[in-house]
C-alpha positions as CSV (number, residue, x, y, z in Angstrom):
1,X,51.3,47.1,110.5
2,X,50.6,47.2,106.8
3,X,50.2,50.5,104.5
4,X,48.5,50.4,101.4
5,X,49.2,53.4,99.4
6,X,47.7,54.6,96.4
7,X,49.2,55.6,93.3
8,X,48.0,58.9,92.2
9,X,46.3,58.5,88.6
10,X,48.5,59.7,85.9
11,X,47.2,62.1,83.1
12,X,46.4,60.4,79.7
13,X,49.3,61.2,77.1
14,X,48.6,63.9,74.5
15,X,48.0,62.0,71.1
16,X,45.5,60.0,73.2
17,X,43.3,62.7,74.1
18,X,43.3,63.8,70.4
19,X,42.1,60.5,69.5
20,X,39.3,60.6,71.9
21,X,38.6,64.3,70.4
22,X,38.3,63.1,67.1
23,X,36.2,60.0,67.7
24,X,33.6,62.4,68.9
25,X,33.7,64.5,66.4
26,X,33.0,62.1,64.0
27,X,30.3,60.1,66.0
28,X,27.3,62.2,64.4
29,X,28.1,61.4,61.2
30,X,28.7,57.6,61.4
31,X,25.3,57.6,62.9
32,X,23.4,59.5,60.0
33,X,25.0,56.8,57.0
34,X,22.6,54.6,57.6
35,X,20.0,53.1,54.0
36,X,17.1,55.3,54.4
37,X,13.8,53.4,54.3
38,X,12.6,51.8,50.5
39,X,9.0,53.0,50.2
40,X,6.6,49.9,48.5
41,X,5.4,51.1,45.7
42,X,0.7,50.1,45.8
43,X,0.1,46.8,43.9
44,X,-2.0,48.2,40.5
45,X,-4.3,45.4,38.8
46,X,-2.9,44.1,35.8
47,X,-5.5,42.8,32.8
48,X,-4.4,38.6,32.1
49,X,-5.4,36.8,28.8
50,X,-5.1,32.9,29.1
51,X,-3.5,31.8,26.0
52,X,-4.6,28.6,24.8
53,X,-4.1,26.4,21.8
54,X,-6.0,27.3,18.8
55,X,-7.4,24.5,16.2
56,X,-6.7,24.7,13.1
57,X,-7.7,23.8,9.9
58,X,-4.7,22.6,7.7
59,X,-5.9,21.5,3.7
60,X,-3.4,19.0,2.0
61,X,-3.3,18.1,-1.3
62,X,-2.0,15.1,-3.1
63,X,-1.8,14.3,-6.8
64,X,-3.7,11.2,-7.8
65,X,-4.8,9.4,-11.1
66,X,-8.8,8.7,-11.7
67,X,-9.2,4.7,-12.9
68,X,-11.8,2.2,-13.2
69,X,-13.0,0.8,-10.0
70,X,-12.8,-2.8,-11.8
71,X,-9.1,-2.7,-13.8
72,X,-8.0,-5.9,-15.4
73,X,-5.3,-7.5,-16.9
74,X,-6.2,-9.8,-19.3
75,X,-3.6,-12.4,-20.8
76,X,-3.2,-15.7,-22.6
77,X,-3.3,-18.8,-20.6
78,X,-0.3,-20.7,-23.3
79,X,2.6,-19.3,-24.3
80,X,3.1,-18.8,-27.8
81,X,3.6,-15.5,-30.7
82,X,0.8,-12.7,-31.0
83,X,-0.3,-13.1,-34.2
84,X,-3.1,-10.2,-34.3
85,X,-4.8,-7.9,-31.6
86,X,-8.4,-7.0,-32.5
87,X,-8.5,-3.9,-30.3
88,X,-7.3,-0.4,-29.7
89,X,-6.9,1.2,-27.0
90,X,-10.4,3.4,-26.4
91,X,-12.5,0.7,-28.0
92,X,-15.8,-0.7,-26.0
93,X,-16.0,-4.6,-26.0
94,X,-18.6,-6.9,-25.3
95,X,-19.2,-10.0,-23.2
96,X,-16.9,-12.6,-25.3
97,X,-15.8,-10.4,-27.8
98,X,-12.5,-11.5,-29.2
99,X,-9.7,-9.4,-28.7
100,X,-6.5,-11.5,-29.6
101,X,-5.3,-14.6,-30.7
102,X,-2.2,-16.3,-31.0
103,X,-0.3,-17.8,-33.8
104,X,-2.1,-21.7,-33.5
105,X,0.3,-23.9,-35.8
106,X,1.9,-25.5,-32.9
107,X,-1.1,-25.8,-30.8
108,X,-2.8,-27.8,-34.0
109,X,-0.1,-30.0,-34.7
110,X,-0.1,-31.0,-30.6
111,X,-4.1,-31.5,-31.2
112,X,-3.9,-33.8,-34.0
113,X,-1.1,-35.6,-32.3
114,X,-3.2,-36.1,-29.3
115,X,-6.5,-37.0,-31.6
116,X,-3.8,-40.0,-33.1
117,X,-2.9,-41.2,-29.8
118,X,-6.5,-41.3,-29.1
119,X,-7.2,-43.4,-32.0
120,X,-4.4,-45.8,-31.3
121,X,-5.5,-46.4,-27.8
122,X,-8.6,-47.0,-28.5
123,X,-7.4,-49.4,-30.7
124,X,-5.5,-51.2,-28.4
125,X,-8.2,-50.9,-25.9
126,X,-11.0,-53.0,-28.7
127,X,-8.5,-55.1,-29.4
128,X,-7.5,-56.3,-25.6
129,X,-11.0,-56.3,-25.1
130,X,-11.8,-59.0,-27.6
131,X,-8.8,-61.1,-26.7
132,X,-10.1,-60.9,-23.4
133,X,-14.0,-62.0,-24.6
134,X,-12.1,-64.9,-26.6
135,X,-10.3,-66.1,-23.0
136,X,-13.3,-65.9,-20.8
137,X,-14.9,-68.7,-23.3
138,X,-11.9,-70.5,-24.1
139,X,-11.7,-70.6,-20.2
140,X,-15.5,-71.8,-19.7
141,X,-15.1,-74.4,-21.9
142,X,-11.9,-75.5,-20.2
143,X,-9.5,-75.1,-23.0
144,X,-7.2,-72.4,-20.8
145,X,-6.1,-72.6,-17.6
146,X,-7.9,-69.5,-15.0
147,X,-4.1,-68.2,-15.2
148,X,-4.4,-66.9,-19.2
149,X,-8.1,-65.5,-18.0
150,X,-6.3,-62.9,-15.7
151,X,-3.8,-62.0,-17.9
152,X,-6.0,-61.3,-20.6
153,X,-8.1,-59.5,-18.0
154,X,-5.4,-57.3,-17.1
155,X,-4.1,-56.3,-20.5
156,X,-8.0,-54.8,-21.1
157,X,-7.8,-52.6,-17.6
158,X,-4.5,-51.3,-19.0
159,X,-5.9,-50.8,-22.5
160,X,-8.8,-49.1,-21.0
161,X,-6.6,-47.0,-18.7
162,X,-4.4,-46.0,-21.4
163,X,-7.3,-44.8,-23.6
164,X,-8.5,-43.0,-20.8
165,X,-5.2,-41.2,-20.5
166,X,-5.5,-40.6,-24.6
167,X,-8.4,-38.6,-24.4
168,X,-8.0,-36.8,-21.2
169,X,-4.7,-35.6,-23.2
170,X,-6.9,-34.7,-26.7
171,X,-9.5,-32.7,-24.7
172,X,-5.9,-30.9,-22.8
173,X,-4.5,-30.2,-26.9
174,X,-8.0,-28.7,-27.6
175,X,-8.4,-26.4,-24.6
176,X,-4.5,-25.0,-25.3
177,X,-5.7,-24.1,-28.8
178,X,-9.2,-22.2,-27.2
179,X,-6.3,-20.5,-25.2
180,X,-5.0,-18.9,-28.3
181,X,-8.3,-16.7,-28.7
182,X,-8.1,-14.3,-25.7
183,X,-11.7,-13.0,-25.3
184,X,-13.6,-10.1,-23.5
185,X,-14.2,-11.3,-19.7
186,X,-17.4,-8.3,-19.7
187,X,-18.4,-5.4,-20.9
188,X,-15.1,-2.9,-20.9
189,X,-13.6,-0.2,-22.4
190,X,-10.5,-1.3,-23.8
191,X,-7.5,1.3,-21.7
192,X,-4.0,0.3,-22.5
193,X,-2.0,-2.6,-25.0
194,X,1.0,-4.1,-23.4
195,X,2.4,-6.0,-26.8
196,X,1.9,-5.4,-30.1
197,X,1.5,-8.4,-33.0
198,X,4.6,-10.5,-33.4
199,X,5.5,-10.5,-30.3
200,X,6.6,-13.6,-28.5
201,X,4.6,-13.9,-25.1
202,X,5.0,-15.9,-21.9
203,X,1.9,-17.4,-20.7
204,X,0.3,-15.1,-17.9
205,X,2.1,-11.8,-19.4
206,X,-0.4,-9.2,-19.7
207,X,-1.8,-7.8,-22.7
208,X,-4.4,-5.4,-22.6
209,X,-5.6,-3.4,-19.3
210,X,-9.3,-3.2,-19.4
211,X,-11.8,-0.7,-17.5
212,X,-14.6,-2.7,-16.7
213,X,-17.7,-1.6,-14.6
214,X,-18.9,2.0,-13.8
215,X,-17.4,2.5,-10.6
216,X,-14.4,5.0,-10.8
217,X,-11.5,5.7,-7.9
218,X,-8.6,7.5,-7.6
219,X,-5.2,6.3,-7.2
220,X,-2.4,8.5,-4.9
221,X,0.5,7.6,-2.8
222,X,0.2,8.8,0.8
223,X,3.8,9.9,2.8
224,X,4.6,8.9,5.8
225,X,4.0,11.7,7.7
226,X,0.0,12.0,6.2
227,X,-0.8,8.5,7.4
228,X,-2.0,9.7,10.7
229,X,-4.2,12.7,9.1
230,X,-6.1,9.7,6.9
231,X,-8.1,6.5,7.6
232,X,-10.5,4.0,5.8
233,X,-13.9,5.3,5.6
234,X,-13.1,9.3,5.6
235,X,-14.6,11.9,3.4
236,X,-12.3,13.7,1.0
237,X,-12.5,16.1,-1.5
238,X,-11.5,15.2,-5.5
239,X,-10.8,17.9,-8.0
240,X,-10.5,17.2,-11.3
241,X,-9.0,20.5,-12.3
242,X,-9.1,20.4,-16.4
243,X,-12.8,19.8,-16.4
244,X,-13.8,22.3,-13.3
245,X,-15.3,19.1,-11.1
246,X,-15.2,19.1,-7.5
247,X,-16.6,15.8,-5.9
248,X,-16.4,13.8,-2.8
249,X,-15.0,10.7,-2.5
250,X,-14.2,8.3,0.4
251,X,-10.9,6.6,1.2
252,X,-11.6,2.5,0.9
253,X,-8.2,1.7,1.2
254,X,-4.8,2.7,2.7
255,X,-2.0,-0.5,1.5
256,X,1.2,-1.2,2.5
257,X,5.2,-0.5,0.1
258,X,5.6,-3.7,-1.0
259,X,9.2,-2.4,-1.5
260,X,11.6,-1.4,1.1
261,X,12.9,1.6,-1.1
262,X,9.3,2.7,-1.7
263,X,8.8,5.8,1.1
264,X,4.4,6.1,-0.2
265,X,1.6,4.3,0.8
266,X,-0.8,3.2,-2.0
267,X,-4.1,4.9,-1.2
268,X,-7.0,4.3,-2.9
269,X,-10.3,6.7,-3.2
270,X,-13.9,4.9,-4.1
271,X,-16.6,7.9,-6.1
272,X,-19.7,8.4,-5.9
273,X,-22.6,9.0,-8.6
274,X,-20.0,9.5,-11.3
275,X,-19.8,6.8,-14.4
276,X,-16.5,5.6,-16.2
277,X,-14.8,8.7,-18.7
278,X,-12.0,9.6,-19.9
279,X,-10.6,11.9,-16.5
280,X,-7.1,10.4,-16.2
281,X,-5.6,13.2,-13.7
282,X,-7.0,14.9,-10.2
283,X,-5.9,16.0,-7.3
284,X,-6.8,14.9,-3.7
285,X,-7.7,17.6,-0.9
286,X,-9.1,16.7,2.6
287,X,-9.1,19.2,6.1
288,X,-7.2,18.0,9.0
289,X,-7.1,19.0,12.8
């Protein structure tokens, strides 16, 4: 026979019961440290302003130099020393109106050597010719065989030839001396001198710069970063500041720096209904985007 028996309970210690005490004591408070609630604040309407990209009007200005439309460099076509220029600068020429000439003594003495070479080929050329008339009848009334026929033929085409070659080089010796008169290619205003007399000059080095024709355009050199802002055909606006002018003009060409160093662009400005006078500066002024 079994017996269970239990245990009676024992009482909790004494620092136990004091912690029980003080847990409770303490319970209210814990509970009450908890975040209040965070009240929304009402949405309020706000005014908005959409900000967008203004355009606007930038003026540039370049300096630029006023020339005649039709500027040309005149030179000799032989080489040779200046002997006396006819012309200053400012003057008005003519069609054909001389405006230099060259020192000529060499240019003669290659003339007259040319004219005797002339004569002495034609000489030859009369001569072979009538040994040649004197063969043909030798030859028809068989005194020479066909063989001294050709040859005589022969020397007269090389007579001929060589006369040929005579005055092709006389009319050569007369054109080089027309060459030493340099003369007005139309009606110009004579605006720069290059040499002055005595000078020795190379043929094709120029000597006077003439403004021909009434057409004027200005000259400028564009930057790299204005070669976006410009094109062929647009309207700008030329100010020629010493004499109070305002006109328009209109961009006919944009080149190329022939020279890697060379940071410009050579631009070049046609005007309108305005003749050729003396305006040598101005400055350039257009509106971009």
């Amino acid at each position: 026979m079994s017996c269970i028996s239990r245990q009676p309970s024992l009482p909790l210690p004494r620092h136990r019961r004091w912690r029980w005490v003080f847990l409770l004591a303490w319970l209210p408070w814990l509970s009450g440290c908890e975040a209040p609630p965070v009240e929304e604040e009402p949405l309020r309407p706000v005014r908005t302003l959409l900000v967008e990209e203004s355009v606007m009007q930038v003026q540039r200005e370049i300096p630029g130099r006023l020339e005649a439309m039709a500027n040309r460099r005149v030179s000799f076509r032989v080489a040779g020393r200046l002997d006396a220029l006819h012309v200053v600068t400012g003057d008005l020429v003519s069609p054909g109106q001389r405006l230099a000439s060259l020192d000529a003594a060499d240019l003669f003495l290659q003339r007259d050597r040319a004219a005797a070479a002339l004569a002495a080929a034609e000489a030859g050329a009369a001569n072979a010719e009538s040994e040649w008339q004197r063969a043909r009848r030798l030859y028809e009334a068989g005194s020479v065989a066909a063989r001294e026929l050709d040859a005589a033929r022969a020397q007269v085409e090389a007579a001929r030839s060589q006369r040929r070659s005579a005055g092709d080089a006389l009319a050569l010796a007369q054109r080089q001396l027309d060459f030493a008169q340099l003369e007005s290619p139309g009606a110009c205003r004579v605006a720069q001198r290059l040499a002055e007399s005595g000078e020795n000059l190379a043929a094709g080095q120029p000597l006077l710069v003439l403004a021909c024709g009434e057409g004027l355009e200005v000259r400028a050199s564009l930057s790299e970063d204005m070669l976006d802002r410009l094109a062929p055909g647009d309207e700008v606006t030329v100010r020629l500041p010493l004499h109070a002018l305002e006109l328009t003009g209109r961009v006919r060409e944009i080149g190329v720096p022939v020279d890697s160093r060379q940071a410009t662009w050579p631009l070049r400005v046609s005007l309108e209904g305005l003749g050729r006078r003396s305006l040598p500066r101005c400055a350039l002024a257009w509106r971009r985007n």
